[in-house]
PDB file of C-alpha atoms in Angstrom:
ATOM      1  CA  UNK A 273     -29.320 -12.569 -29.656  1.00 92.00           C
ATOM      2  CA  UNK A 274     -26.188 -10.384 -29.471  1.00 97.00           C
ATOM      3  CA  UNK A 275     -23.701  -9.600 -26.385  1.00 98.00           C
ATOM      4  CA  UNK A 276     -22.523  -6.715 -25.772  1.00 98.00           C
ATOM      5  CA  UNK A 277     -20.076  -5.251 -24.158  1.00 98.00           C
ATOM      6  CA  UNK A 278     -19.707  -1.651 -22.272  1.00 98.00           C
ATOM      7  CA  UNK A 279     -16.665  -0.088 -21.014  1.00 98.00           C
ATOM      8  CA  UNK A 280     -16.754   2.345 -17.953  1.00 98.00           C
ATOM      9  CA  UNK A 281     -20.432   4.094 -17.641  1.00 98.00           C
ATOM     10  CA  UNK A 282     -18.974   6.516 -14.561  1.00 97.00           C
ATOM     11  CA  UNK A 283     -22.332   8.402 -14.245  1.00 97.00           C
ATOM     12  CA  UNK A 284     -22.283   8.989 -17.813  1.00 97.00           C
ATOM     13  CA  UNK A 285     -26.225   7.812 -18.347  1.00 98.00           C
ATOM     14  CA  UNK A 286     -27.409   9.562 -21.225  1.00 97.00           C
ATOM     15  CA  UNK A 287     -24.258   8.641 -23.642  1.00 98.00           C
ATOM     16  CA  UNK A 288     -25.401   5.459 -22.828  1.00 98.00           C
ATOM     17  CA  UNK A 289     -28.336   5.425 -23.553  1.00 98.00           C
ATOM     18  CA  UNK A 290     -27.748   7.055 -26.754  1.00 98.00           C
ATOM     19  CA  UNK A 291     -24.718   3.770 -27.506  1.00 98.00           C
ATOM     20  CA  UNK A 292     -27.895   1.638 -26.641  1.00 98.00           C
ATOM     21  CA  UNK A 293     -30.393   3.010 -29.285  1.00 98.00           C
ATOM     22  CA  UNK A 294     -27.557   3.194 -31.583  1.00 98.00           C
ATOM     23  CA  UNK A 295     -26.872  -0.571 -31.174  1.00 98.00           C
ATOM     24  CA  UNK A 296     -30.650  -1.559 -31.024  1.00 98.00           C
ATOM     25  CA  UNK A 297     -30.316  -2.980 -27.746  1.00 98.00           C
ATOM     26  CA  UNK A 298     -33.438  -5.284 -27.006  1.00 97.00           C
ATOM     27  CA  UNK A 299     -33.543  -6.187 -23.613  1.00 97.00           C
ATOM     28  CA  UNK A 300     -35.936  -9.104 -24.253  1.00 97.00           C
ATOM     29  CA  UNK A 301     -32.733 -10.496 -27.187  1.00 97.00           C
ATOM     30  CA  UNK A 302     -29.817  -9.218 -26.536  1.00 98.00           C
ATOM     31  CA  UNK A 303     -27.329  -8.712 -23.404  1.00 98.00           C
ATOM     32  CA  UNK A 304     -25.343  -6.052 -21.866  1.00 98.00           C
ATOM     33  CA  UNK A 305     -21.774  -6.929 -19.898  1.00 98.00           C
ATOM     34  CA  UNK A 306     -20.450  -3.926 -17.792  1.00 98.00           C
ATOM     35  CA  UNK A 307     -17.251  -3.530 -17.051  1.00 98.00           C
ATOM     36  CA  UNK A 308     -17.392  -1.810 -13.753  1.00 98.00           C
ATOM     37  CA  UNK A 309     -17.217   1.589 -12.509  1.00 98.00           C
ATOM     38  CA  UNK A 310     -20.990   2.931 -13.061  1.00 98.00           C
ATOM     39  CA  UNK A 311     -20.639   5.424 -10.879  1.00 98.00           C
ATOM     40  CA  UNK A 312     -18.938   8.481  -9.829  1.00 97.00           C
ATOM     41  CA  UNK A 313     -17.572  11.591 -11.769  1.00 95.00           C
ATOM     42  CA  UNK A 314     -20.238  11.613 -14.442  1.00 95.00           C
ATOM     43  CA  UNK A 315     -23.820  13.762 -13.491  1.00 95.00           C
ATOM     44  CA  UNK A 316     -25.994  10.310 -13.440  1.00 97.00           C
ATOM     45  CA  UNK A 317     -24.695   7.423 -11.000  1.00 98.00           C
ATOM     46  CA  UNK A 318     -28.198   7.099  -9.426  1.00 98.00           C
ATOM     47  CA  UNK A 319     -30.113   6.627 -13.090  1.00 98.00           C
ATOM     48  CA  UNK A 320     -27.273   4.878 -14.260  1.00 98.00           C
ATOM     49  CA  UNK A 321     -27.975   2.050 -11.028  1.00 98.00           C
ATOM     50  CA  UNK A 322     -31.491   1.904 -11.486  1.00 98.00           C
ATOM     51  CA  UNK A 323     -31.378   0.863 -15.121  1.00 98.00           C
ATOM     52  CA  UNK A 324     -28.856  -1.499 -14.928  1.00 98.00           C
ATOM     53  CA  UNK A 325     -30.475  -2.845 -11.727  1.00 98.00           C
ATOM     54  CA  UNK A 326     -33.914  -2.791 -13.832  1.00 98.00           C
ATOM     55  CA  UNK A 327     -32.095  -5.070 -16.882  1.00 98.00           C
ATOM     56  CA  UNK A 328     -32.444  -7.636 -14.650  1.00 98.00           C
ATOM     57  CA  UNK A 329     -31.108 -10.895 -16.145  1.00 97.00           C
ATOM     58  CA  UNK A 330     -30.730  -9.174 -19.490  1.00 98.00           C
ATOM     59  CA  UNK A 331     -27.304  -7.352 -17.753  1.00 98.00           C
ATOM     60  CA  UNK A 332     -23.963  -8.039 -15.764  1.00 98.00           C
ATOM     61  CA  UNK A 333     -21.658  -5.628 -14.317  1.00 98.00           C
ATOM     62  CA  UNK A 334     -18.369  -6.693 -12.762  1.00 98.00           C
ATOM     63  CA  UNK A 335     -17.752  -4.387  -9.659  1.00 98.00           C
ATOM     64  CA  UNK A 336     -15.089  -1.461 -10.025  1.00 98.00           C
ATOM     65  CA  UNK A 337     -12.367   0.614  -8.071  1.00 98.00           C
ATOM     66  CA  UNK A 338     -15.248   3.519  -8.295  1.00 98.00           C
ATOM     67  CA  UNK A 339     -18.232   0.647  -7.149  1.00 98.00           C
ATOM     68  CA  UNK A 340     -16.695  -0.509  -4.507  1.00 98.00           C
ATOM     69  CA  UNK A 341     -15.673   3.014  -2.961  1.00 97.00           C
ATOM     70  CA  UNK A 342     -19.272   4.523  -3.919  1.00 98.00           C
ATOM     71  CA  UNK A 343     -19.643   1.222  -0.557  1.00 98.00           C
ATOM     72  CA  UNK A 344     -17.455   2.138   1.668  1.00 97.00           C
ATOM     73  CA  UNK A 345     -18.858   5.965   1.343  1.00 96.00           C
ATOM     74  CA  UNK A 346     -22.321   4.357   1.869  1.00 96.00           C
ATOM     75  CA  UNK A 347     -20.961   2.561   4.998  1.00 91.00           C
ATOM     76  CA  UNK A 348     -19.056   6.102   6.132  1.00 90.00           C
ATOM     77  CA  UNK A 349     -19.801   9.141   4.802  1.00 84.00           C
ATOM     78  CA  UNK A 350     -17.435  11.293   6.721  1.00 83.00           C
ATOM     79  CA  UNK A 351     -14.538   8.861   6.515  1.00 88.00           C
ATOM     80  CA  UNK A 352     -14.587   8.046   2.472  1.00 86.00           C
ATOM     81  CA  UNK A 353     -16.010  10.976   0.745  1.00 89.00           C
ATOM     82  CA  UNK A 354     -14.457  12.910  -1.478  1.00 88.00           C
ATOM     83  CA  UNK A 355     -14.700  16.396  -2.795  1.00 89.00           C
ATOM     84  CA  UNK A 356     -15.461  15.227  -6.362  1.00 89.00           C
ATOM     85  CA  UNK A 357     -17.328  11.760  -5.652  1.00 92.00           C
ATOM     86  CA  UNK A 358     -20.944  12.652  -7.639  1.00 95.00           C
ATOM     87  CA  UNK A 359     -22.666  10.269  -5.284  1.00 96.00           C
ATOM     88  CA  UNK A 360     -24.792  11.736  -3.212  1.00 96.00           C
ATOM     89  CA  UNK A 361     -28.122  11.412  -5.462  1.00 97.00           C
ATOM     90  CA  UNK A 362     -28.246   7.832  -4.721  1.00 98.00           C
ATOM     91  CA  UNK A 363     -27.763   7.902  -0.672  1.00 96.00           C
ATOM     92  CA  UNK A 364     -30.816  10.979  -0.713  1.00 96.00           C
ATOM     93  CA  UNK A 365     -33.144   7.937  -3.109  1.00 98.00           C
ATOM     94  CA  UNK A 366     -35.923   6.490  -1.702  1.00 98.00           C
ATOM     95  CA  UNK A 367     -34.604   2.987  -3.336  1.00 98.00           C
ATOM     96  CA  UNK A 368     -30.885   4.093  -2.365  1.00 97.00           C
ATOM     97  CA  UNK A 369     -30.595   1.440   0.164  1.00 97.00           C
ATOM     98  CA  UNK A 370     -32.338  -1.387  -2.343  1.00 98.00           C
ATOM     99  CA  UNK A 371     -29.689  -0.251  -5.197  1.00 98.00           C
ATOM    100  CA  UNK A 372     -26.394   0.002  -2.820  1.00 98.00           C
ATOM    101  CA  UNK A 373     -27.651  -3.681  -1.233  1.00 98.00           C
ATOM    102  CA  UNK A 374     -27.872  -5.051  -5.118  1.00 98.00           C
ATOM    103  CA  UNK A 375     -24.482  -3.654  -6.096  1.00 98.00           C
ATOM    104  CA  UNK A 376     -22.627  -5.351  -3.078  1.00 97.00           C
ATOM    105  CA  UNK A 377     -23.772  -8.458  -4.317  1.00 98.00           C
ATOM    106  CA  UNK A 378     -22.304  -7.938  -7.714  1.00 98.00           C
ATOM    107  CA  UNK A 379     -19.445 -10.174  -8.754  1.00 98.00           C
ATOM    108  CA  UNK A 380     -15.393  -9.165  -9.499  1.00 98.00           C
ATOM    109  CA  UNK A 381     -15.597 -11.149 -12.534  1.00 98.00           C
ATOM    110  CA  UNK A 382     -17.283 -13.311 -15.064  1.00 98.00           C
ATOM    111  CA  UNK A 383     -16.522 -16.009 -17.261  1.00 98.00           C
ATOM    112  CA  UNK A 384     -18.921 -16.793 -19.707  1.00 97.00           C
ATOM    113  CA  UNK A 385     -18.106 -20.900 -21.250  1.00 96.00           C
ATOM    114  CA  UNK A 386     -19.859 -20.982 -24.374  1.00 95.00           C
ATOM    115  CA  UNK A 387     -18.376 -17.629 -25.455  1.00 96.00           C
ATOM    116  CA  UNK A 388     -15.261 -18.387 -24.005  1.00 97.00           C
ATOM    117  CA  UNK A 389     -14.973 -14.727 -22.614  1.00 98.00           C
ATOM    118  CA  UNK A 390     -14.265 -13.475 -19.240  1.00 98.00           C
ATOM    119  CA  UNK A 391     -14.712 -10.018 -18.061  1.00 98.00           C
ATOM    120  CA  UNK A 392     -13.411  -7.811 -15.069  1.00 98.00           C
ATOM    121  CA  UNK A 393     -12.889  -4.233 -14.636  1.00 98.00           C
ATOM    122  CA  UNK A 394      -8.697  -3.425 -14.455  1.00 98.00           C
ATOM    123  CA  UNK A 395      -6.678  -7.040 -14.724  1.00 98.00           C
ATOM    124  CA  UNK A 396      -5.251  -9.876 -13.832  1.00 98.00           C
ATOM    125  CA  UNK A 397      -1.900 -10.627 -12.159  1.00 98.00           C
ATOM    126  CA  UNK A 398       0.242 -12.793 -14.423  1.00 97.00           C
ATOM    127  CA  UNK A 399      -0.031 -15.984 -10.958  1.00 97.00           C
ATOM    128  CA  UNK A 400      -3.326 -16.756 -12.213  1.00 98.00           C
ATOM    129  CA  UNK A 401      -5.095 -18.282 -14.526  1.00 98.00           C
ATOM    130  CA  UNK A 402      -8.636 -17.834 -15.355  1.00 98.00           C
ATOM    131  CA  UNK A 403     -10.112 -20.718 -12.953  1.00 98.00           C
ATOM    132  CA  UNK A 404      -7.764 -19.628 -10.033  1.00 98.00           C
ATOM    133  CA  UNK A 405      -9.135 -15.623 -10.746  1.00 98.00           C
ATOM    134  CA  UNK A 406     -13.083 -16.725 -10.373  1.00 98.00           C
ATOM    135  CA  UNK A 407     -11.803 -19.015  -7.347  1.00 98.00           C
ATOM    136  CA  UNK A 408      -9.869 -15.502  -5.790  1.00 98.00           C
ATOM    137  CA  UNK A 409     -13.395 -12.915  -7.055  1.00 98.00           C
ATOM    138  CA  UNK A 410     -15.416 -15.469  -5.163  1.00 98.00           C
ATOM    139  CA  UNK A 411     -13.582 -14.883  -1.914  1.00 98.00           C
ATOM    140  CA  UNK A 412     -14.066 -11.305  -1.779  1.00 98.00           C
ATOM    141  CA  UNK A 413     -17.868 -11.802  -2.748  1.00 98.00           C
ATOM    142  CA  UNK A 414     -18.066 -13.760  -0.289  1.00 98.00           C
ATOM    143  CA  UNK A 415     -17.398 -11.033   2.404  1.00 98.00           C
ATOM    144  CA  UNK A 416     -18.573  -8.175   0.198  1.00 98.00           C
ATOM    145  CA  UNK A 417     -22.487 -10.483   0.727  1.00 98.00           C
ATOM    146  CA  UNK A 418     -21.861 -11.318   4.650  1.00 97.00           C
ATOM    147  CA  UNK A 419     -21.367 -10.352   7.972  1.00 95.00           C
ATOM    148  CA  UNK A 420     -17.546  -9.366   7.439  1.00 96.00           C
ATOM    149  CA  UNK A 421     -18.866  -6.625   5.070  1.00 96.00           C
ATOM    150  CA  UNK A 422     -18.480  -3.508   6.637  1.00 95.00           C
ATOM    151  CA  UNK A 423     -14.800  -4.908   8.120  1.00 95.00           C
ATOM    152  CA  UNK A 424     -13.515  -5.327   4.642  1.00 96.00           C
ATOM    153  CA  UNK A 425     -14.163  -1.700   3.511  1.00 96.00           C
ATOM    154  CA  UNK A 426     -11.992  -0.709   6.476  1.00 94.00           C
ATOM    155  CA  UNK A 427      -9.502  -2.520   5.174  1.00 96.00           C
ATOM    156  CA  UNK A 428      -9.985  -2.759   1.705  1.00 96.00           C
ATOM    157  CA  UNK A 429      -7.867   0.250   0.627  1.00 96.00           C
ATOM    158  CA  UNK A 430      -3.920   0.457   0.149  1.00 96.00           C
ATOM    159  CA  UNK A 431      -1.608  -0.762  -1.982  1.00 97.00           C
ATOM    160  CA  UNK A 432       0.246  -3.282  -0.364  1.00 97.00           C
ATOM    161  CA  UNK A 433       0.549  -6.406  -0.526  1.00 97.00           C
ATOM    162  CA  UNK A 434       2.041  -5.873  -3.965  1.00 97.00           C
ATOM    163  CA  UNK A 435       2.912  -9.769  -4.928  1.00 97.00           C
ATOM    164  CA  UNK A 436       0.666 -12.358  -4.941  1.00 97.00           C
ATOM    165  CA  UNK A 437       1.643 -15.943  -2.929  1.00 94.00           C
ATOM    166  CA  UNK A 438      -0.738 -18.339  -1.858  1.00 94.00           C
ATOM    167  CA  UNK A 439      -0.211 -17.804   2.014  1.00 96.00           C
ATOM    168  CA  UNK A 440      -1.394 -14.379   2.014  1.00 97.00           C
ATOM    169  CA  UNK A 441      -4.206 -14.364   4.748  1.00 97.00           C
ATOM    170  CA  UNK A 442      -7.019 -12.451   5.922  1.00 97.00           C
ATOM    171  CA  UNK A 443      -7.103  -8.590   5.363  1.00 98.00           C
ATOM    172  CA  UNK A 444      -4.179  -8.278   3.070  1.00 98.00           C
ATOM    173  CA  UNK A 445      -5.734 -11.315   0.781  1.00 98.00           C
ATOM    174  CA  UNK A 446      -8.690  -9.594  -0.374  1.00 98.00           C
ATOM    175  CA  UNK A 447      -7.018  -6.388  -0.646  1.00 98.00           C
ATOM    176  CA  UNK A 448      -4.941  -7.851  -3.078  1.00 98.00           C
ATOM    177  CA  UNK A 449      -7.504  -9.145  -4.583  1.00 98.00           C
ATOM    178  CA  UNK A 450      -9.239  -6.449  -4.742  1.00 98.00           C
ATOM    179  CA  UNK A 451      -6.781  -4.501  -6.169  1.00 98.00           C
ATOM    180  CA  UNK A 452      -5.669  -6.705  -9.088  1.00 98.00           C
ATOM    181  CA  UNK A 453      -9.504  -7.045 -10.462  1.00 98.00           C
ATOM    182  CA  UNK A 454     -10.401  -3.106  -9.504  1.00 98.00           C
ATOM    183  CA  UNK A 455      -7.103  -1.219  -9.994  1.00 98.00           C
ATOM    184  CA  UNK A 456      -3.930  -2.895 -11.949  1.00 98.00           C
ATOM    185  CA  UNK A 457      -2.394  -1.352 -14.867  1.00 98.00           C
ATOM    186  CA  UNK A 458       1.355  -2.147 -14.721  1.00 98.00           C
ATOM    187  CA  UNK A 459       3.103  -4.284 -13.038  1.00 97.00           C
ATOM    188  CA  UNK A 460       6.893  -6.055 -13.105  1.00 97.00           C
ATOM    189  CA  UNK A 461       7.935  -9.219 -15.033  1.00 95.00           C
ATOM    190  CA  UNK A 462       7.801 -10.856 -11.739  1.00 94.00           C
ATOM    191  CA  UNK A 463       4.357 -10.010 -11.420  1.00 94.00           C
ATOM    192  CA  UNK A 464       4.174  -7.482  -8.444  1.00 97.00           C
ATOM    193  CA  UNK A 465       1.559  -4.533  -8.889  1.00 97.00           C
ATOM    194  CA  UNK A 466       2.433  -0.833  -8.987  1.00 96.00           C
ATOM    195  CA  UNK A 467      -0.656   1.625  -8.792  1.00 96.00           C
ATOM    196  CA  UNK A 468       1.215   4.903  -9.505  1.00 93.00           C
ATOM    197  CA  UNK A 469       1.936   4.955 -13.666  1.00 94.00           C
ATOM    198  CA  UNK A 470      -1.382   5.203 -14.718  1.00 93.00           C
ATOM    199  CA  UNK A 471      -0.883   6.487 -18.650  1.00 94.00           C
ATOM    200  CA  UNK A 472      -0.195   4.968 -22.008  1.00 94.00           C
ATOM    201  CA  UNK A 473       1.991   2.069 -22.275  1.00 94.00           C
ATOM    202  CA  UNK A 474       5.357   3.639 -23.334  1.00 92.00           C
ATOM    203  CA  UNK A 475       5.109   6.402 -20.928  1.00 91.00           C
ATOM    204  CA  UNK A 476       5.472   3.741 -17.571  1.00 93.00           C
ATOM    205  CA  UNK A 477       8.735   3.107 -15.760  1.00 91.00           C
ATOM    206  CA  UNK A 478      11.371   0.780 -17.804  1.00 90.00           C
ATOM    207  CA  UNK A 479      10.496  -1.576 -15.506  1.00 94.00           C
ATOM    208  CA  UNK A 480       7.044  -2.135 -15.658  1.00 97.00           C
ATOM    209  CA  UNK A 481       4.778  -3.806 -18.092  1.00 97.00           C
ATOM    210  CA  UNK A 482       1.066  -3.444 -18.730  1.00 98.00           C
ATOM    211  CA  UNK A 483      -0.068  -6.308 -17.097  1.00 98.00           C
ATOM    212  CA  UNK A 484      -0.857  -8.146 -20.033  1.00 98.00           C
ATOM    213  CA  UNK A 485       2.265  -8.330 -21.346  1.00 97.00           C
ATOM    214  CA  UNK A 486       3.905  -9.701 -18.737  1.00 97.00           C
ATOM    215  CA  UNK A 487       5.819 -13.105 -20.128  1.00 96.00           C
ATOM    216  CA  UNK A 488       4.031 -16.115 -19.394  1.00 96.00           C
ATOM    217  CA  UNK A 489       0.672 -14.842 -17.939  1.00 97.00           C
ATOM    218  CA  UNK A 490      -1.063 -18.082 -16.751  1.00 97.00           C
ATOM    219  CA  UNK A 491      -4.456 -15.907 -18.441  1.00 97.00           C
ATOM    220  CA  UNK A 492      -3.168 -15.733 -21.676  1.00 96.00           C
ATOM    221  CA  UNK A 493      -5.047 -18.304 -23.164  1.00 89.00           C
ATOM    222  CA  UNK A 494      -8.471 -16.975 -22.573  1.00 94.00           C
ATOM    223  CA  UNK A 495      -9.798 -13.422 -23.919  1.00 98.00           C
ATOM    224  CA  UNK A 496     -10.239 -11.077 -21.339  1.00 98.00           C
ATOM    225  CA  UNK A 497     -12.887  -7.991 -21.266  1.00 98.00           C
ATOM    226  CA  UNK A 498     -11.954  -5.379 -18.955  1.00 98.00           C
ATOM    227  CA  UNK A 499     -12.315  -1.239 -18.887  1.00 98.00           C
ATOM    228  CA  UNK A 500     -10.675   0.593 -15.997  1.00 98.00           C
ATOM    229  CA  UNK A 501      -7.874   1.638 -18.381  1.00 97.00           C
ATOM    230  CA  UNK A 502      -8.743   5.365 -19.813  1.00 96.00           C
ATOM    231  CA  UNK A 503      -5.358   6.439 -21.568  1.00 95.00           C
ATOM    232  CA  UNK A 504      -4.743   2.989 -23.055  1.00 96.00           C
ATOM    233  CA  UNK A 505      -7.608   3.549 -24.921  1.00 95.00           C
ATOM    234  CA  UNK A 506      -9.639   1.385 -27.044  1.00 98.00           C
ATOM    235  CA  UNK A 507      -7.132  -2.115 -27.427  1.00 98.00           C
ATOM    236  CA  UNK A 508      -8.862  -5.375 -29.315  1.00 97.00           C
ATOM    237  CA  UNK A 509      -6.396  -8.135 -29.892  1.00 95.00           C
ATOM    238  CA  UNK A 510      -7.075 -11.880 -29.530  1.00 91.00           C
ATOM    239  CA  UNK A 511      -6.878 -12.454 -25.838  1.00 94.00           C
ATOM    240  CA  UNK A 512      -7.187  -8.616 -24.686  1.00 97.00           C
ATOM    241  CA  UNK A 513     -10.049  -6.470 -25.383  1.00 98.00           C
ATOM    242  CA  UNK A 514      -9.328  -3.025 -23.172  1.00 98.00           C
ATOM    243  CA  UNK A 515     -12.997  -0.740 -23.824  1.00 98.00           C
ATOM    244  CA  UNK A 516     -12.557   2.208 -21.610  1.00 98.00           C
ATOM    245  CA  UNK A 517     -12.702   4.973 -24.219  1.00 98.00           C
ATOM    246  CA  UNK A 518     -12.758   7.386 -21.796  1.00 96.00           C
ATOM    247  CA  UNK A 519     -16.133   8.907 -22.145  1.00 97.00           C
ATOM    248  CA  UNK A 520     -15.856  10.852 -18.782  1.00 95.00           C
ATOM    249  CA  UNK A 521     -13.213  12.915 -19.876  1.00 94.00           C
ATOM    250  CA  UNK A 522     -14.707  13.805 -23.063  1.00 95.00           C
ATOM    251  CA  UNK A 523     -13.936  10.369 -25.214  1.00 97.00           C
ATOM    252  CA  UNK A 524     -16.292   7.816 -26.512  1.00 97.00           C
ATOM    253  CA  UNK A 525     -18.264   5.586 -25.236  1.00 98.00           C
ATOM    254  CA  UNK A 526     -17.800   1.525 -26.477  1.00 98.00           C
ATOM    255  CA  UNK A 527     -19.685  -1.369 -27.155  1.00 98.00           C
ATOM    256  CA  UNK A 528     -18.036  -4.035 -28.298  1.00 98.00           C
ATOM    257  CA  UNK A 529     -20.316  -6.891 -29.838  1.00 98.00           C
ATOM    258  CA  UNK A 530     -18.663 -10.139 -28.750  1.00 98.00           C
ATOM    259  CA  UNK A 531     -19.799 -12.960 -30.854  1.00 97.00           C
ATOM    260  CA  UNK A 532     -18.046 -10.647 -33.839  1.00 96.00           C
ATOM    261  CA  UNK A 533     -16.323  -8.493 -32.665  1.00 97.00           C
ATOM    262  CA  UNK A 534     -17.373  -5.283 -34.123  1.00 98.00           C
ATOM    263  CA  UNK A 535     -16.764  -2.188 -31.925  1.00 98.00           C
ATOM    264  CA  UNK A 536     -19.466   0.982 -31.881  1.00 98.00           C
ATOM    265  CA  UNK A 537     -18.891   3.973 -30.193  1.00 98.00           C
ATOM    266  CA  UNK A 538     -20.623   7.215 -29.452  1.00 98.00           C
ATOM    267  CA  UNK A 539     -18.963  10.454 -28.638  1.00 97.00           C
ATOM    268  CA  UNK A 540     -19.585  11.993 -25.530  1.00 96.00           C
ATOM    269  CA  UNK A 541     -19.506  15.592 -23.805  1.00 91.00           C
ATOM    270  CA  UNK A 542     -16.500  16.076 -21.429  1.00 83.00           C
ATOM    271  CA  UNK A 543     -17.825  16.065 -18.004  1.00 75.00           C
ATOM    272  CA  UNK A 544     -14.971  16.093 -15.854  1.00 66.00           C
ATOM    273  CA  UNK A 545     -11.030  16.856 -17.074  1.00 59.00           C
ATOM    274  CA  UNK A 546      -8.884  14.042 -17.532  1.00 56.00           C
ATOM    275  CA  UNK A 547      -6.950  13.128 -14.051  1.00 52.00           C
ATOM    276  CA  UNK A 548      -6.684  10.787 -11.385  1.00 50.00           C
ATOM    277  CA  UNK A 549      -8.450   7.285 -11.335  1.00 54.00           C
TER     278      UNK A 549
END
C-alpha cells in the first residue's frame, strides 16, 4: 500500500485523473490525502466532489479557503458569489445537496501516527504545536457539523484577529482558526498573520516570514503536508512539504508518495491566469 499525497485539485479533474493513472492509484491498496481546495476556478468542481466523495475510505481531504467559501455560497448565493467562482454545476446536481452536506463534515487537518505526517491546506501559526492544531481544527468542525453552521459562515470571513492568545472567544476564535489552516502564508516573528503578500518568499515585506520559518515554531518537529501556496511552488524539506504546483494556472499537478518521498507530477493546461487566491 502506498500514500499519496495531492496538492490543490481546484476543479482541475481530468489532470487528475491523468496524475492518478500515472501513479497506478488502486483504490482497493493505496490512499489519496488532499490538501484542500477541490473546487473553484478549474472547469470540474462537481466531478472532482463526486470522486473524491466516491473514494470513500480510500481518500482524505483537509477543507480549504476555496471549500469552505464554495459553503457559504451554498448557504447564500447572492451574498458570496463571485464573478469567477466555477461553482454552479454542483448547486444545479441532483446529489448537490448530498456532496455539499459530505464536504462540511470534512476535517481542517489530519495527523496520521504511524506515518508521523500531518496535513492541512495553508499553515500553522508558530503558538501551536501539532496536538494543540487538531485540538483548534476540531473546534471549528465542530460548528462547521452543527446547529451554529450557517452562523459561522457569516462570520467566518476577515482578517482580523491577526495574533493568536488563548482567550480569544466565540466568532473571532474560529475565524482565526480558520484562517491560519485555510489562508496563512507569511506572518511576523511574533507570530501574527498577514493575508496580503501572497508571492515567493523573497518578494514579502522585510518583516514577514513564511510561516514556517518563523524561529521557534512549536510545529517544527513534525512534517507538515499542506498546498494552498501556488508561487512557493513545489518545497520538500524534512518537516515542510509545500505541493501546490499550481496546476490551475497552467503548472503541474503533484503527488507526493509519503512513505518515500518521491514526487510525480503531470503538466497541466492553464485554465485560469495566475492571480488572486
Amino acid at each position: 500500500m502506498s500514500t499519496y499525497a495531492i496538492g490543490d485539485i481546484q476543479g482541475c479533474f481530468e489532470p487528475m485523473q491523468a496524475l492518478l493513472e500515472q501513479i497506478d492509484f488502486n483504490p482497493s491498496r493505496d490512499r489519496l490525502w488532499f490538501t484542500g481546495d477541490l473546487v473553484n476556478r478549474g472547469p470540474h468542481s462537481l466531478e472532482t466532489l463526486r470522486f473524491v466523495k466516491g473514494l470513500g475510505d480510500a481518500a482524505i481531504t483537509v477543507l480549504g479557503n476555496h471549500d469552505l467559501h464554495l459553503l457559504a455560497v451554498w448557504r447564500d448565493r447572492q451574498r458570496y458569489f463571485r464573478n469567477n467562482d466555477t461553482l454552479g454545476p454542483i448547486f444545479e446536481a441532483d446529489d448537490g445537496e448530498e456532496l455539499l452536506e459530505w464536504l462540511r463534515h470534512q476535517p481542517l487537518m489530519h495527523h496520521d501516527a504511524e506515518l508521523g505526517i500531518s496535513m492541512v491546506h495553508a499553515g500553522l501559526p508558530p503558538q501551536w504545536d501539532i496536538d494543540e492544531a487538531m485540538s483548534r481544527a476540531h473546534e471549528v468542525e465542530a460548528v462547521l457539523r452543527g446547529e451554529r453552521f450557517e452562523g459561522f459562515l457569516e462570520h467566518m470571513y476577515g482578517n482580523q484577529p491577526a495574533k493568536w492568545h488563548e482567550e480569544l472567544e466565540g466568532w473571532e476564535r474560529l475565524r482565526f482558526i480558520v484562517n491560519s489552516f485555510t489562508r496563512l502564508r507569511y506572518c511576523t516573528a511574533k507570530g501574527k498573520l498577514e493575508f496580503n503578500n501572497k508571492g515567493t518568499p523573497g518578494e514579502q515585506d522585510e518583516k514577514l516570514l513564511p510561516w514556517f520559518q518563523v524561529p521557534g515554531r512549536r510545529s517544527a518537529d513534525s512534517p507538515i503536508v499542506f498546498g494552498h501556496w501556488s508561487t512557493l511552488g513545489l518545497l520538500i524539506e524534512d518537516d515542510i512539504k509545500g505541493i501546490d504546483t499550481g496546476c490551475l494556472w497552467g503548472g503541474q499537478m503533484t503527488a507526493l508518495r509519503l512513505e518515500d518521498g518521491e514526487v510525480f507530477q503531470w503538466q497541466c493546461p492553464e485554465s485560469m491566469h495566475p492571480g488572486g487566491e
